[in-house]
Short mmCIF file of C-alpha atoms in Angstrom, two decimals:
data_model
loop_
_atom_site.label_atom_id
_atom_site.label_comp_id
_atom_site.label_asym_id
_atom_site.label_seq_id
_atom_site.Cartn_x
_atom_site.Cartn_y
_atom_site.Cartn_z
CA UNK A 1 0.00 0.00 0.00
CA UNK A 2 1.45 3.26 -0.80
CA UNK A 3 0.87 5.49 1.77
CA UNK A 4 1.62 8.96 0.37
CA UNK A 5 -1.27 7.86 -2.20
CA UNK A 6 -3.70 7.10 0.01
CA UNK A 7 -3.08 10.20 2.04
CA UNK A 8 -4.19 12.19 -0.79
CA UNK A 9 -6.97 9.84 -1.25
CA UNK A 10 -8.50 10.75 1.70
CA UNK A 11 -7.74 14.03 1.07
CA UNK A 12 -9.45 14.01 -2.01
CA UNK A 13 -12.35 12.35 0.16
CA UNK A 14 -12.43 15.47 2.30
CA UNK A 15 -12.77 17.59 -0.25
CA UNK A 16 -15.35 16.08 -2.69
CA UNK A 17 -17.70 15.89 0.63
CA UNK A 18 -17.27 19.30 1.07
CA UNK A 19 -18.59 19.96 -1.87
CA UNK A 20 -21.09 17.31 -2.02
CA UNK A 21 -22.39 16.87 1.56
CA UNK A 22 -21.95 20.16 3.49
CA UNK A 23 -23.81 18.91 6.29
CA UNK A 24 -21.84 15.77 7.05
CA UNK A 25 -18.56 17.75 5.86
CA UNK A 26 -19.01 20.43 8.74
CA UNK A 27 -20.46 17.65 11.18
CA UNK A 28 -16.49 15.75 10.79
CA UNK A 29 -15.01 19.15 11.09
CA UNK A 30 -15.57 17.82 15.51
CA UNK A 31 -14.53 14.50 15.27
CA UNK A 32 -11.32 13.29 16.42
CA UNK A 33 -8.38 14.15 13.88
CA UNK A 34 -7.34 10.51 13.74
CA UNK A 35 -10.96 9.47 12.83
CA UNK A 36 -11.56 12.88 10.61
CA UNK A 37 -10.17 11.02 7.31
CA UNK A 38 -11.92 8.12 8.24
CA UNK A 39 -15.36 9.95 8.48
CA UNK A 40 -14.72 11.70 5.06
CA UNK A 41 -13.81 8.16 3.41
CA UNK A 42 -17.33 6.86 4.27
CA UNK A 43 -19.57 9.73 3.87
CA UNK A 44 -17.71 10.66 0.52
CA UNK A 45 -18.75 6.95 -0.79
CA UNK A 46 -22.12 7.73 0.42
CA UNK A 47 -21.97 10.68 -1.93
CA UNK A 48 -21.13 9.03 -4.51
CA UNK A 49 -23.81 6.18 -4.96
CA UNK A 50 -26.48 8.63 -3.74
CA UNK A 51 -25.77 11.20 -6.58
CA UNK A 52 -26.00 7.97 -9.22
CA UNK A 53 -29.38 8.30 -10.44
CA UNK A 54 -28.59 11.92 -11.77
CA UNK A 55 -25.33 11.30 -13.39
CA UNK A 56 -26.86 8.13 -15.81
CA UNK A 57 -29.06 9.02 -18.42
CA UNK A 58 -31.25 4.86 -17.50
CA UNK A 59 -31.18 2.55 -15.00
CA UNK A 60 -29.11 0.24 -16.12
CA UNK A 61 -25.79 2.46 -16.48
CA UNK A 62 -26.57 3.24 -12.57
CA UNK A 63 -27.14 -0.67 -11.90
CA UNK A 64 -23.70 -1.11 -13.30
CA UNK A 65 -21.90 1.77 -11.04
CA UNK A 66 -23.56 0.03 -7.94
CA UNK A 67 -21.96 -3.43 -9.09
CA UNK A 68 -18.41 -1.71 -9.66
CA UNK A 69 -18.76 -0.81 -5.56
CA UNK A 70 -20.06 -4.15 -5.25
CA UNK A 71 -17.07 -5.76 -6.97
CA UNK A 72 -14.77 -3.63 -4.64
CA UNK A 73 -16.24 -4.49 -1.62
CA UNK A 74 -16.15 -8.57 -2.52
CA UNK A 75 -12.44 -7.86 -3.45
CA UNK A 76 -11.66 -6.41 -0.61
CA UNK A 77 -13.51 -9.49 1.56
CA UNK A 78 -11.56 -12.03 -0.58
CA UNK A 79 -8.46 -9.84 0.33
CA UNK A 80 -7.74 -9.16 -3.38
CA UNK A 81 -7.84 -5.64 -3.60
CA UNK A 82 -7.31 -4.83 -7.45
CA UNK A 83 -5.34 -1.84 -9.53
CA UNK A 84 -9.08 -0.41 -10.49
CA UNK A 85 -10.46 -0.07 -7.39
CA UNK A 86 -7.29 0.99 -5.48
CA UNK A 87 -6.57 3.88 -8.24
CA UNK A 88 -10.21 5.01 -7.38
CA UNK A 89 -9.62 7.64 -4.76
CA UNK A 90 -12.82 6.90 -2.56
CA UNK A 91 -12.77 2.87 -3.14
CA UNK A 92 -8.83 3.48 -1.69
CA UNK A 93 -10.17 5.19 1.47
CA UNK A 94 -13.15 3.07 2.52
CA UNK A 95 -11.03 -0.10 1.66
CA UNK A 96 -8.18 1.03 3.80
CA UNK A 97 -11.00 2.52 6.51
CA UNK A 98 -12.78 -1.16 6.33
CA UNK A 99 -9.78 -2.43 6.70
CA UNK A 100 -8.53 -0.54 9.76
CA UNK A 101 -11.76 -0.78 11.74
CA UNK A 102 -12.97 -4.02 10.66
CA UNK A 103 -15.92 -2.58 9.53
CA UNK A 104 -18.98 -5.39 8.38
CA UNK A 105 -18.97 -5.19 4.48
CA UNK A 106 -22.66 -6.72 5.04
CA UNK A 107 -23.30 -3.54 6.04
CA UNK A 108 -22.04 -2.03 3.21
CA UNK A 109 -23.23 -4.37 0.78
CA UNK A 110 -26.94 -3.86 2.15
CA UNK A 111 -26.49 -0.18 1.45
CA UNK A 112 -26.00 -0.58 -1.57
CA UNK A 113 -28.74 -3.11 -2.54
CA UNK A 114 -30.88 -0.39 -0.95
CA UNK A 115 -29.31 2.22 -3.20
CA UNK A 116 -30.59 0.55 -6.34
CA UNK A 117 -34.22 1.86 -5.09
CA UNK A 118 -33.53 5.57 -6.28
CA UNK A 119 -32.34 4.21 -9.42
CA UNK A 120 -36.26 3.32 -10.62
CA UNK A 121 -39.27 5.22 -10.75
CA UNK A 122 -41.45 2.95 -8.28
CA UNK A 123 -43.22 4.50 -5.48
CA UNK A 124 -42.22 3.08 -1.95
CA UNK A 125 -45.05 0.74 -1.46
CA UNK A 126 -45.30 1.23 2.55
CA UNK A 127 -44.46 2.59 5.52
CA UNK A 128 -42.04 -0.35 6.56
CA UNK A 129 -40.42 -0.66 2.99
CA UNK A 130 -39.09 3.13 3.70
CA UNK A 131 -37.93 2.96 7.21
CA UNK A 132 -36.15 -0.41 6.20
CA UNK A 133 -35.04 1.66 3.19
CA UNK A 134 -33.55 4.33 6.11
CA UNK A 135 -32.23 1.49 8.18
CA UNK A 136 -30.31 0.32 5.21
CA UNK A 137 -28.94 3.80 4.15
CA UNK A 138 -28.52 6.14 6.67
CA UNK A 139 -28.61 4.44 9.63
CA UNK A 140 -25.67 2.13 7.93
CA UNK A 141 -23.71 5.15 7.98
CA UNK A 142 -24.17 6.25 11.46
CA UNK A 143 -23.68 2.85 12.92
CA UNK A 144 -20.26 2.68 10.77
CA UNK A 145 -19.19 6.33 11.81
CA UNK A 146 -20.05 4.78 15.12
CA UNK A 147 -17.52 2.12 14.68
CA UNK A 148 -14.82 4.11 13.78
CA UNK A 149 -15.14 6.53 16.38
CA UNK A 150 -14.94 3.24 18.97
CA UNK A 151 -18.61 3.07 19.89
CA UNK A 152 -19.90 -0.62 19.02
CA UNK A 153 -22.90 -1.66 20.05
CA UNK A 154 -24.81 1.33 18.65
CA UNK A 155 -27.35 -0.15 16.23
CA UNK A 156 -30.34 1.21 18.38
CA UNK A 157 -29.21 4.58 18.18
CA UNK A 158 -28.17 4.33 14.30
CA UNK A 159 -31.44 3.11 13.63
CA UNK A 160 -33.45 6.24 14.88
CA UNK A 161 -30.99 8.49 13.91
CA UNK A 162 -31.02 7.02 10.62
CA UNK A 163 -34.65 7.30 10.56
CA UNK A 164 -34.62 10.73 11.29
CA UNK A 165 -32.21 12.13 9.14
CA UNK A 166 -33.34 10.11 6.15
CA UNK A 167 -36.87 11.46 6.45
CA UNK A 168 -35.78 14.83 7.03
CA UNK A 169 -34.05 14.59 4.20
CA UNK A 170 -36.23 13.18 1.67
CA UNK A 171 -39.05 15.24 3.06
CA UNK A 172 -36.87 18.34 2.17
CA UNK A 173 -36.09 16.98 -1.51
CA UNK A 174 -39.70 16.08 -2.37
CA UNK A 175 -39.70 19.18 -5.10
CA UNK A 176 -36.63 17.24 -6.67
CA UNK A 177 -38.27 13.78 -6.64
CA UNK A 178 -41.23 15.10 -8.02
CA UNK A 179 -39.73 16.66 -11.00
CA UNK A 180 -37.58 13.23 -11.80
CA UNK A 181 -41.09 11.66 -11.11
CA UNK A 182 -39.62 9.61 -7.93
CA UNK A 183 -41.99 9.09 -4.71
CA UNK A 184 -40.61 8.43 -1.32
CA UNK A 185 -44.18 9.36 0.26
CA UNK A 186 -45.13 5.46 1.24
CA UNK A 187 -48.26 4.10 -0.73
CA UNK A 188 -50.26 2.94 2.62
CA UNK A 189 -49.95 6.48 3.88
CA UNK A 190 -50.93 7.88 0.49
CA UNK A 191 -53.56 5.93 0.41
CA UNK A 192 -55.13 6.59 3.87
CA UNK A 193 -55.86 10.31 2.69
CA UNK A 194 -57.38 9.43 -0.40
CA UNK A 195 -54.13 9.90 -2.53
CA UNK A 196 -51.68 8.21 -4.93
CA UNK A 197 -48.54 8.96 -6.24
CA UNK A 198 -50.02 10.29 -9.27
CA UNK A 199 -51.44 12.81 -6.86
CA UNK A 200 -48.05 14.07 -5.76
CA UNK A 201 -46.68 14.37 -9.30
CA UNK A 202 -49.93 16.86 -10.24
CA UNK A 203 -48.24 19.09 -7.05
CA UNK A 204 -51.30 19.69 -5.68
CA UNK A 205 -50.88 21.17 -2.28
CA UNK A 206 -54.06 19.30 -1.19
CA UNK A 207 -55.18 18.99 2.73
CA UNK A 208 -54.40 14.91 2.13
CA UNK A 209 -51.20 15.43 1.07
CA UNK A 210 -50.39 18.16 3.93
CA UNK A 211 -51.71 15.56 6.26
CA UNK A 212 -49.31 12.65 5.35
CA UNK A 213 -46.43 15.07 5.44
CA UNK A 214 -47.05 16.35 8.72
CA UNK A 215 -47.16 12.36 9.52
CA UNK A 216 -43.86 11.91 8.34
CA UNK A 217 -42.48 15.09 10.16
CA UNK A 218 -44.08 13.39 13.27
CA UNK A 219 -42.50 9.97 12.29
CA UNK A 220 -38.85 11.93 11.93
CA UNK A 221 -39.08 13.76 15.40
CA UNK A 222 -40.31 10.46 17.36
CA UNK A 223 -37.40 8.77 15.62
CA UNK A 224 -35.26 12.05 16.58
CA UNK A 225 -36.38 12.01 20.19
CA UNK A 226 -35.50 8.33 20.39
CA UNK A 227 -32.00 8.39 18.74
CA UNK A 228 -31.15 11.55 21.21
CA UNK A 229 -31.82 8.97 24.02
CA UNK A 230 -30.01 6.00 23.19
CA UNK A 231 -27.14 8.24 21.85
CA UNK A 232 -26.83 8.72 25.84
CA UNK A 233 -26.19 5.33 26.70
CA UNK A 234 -22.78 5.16 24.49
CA UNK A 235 -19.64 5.85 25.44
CA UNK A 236 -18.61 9.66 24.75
CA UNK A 237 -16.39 9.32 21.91
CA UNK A 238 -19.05 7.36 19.92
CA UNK A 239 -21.52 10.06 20.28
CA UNK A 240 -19.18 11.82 18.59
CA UNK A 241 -21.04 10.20 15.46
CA UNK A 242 -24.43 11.33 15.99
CA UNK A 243 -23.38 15.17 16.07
CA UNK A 244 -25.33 15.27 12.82
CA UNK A 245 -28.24 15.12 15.30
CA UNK A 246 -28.84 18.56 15.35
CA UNK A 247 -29.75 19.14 11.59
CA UNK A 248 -33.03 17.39 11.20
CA UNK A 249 -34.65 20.10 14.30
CA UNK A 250 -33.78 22.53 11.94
CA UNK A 251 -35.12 21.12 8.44
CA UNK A 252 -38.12 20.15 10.34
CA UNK A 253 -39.53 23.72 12.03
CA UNK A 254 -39.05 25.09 8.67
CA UNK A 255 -41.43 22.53 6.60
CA UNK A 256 -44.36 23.23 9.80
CA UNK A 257 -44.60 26.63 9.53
CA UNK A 258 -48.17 27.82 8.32
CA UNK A 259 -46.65 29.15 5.08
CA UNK A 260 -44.70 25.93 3.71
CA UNK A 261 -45.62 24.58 0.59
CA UNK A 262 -43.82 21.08 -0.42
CA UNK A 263 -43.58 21.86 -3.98
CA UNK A 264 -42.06 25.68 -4.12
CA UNK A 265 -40.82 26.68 -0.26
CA UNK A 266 -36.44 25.74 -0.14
CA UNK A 267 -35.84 24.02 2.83
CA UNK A 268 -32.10 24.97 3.88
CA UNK A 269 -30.12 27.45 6.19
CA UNK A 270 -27.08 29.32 6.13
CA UNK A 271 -23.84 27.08 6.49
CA UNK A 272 -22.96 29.63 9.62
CA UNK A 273 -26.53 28.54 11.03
CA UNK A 274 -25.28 24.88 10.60
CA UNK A 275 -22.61 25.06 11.78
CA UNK A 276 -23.95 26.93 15.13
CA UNK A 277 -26.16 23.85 15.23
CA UNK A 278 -23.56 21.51 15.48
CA UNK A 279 -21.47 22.69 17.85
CA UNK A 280 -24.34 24.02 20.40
CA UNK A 281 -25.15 20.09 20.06
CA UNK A 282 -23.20 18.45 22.72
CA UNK A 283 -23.09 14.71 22.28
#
């Protein structure tokens, strides 16, 4: 392994996330300097996959970017880590960061089979098909960052957490999925208010559909409330990994306020606001 190189790798890792993932970026900014690289290897892969979808004109060409990470992470099991996935600066971090922290590629692998949801058009069918679809994604990652910041044992906290970013986060995106004609809303849910995904795509702010989102919101802070208190039971430097924590509060006030409107009203704040956010949140 050529150290210098993968130096610059995770480098490279750092700064793509910046770019890419401001939140998570600013949230590693607090970790641990010897874990910081770490931290950008794995959120800078979950960058990558998650932007698939809009960099592939079908399905198929994102199908085959998923298997290229899937190939990497079954070379890396059989311990025959090739030229083309060691020359890939983000492959060369995580496999080095698996590596170090003997991180589950299950885990990994399960992301990833999750990841080839945003890649089609079908509407999450229910409720439990989205917070599995959560578990998978996000609450891989925080359970991982968990790992490498020496906190095992953490899956009940990674779960919620994972839960409640995820929703916050596809709740704040539902102008983009509705213009690529993707729907996260699940169909039982829909389908209690009278509603359909066809119903979301016509962006009609109708009191059904304001209804099931304010579900949702509910869903995210129960699972926020619940992530806060396991995060307590961890040992401090773990926590570390649940900083991120103090993002979805934000997100959320802003899509309940009497004036919100799913389809037109940005859900964001300043990086300084952010930023404020993260440190006042002391894990």
């Amino acid at each position: 392994m050529n150290l210098d190189q993968l130096a610059e790798h995770y480098r490279l890792c750092g700064e793509s996330l910046r770019e890419s993932d401001r939140d998570r970026w600013l949230a590693c900014l607090f970790a641990p300097d010897a874990a910081r690289p770490h931290l950008f290897a794995l959120y800078a892969f979950n960058a990558e996959v998650a932007r698939i979808r809009d960099q592939v004109s079908q399905p198929i060409l994102g199908e085959m970017r998923l298997q290229w990470w899937i190939d990497a992470l079954n070379a890396a099991d059989a311990g025959a880590t090739a030229g083309q996935f060691r020359s890939h600066p983000t492959a060369d971090a995580l496999l080095a960061t698996i590596e170090r922290f003997g991180l589950p590629e299950k885990a990994l692998l399960d992301y990833l089979e999750a990841r080839r949801f945003d890649l089609y058009d079908d509407p999450a069918p229910d409720q439990a098909f989205l917070e599995l679809y959560c578990d998978e994604t996000c609450g891989a990652l925080f359970s991982l960052a968990s790992q490498i910041l020496g906190a095992g044992g953490a899956e009940e906290a990674a779960r919620h957490a994972g839960r409640a970013y995820a929703l916050a986060g596809l709740l704040r995106a539902l102008p983009w999925q509705v213009a690529r004609g993707q729907c996260f809303l699940p169909g039982d849910l829909l389908a209690r208010r009278g509603l359909t995904a066809a119903d979301l795509f016509a962006r009609e702010k109708s009191a059904g559909l304001m209804v099931a989102l304010a579900e949702l919101r509910a869903l995210a802070r129960d699972n926020l409330v619940k992530a806060k208190q396991a995060v307590l039971s961890l040992p401090k430097p773990g926590r570390e990994a649940f900083r991120l924590l103090a993002l979805p509060g934000l997100y959320l006030r802003q899509m309940e306020r009497r004036d919100y409107d799913p389809f037109t009203t940005p859900v964001d704040a300043a990086p300084w606001r952010r930023q404020w956010a993260l440190w006042r949140n002391k894990v």
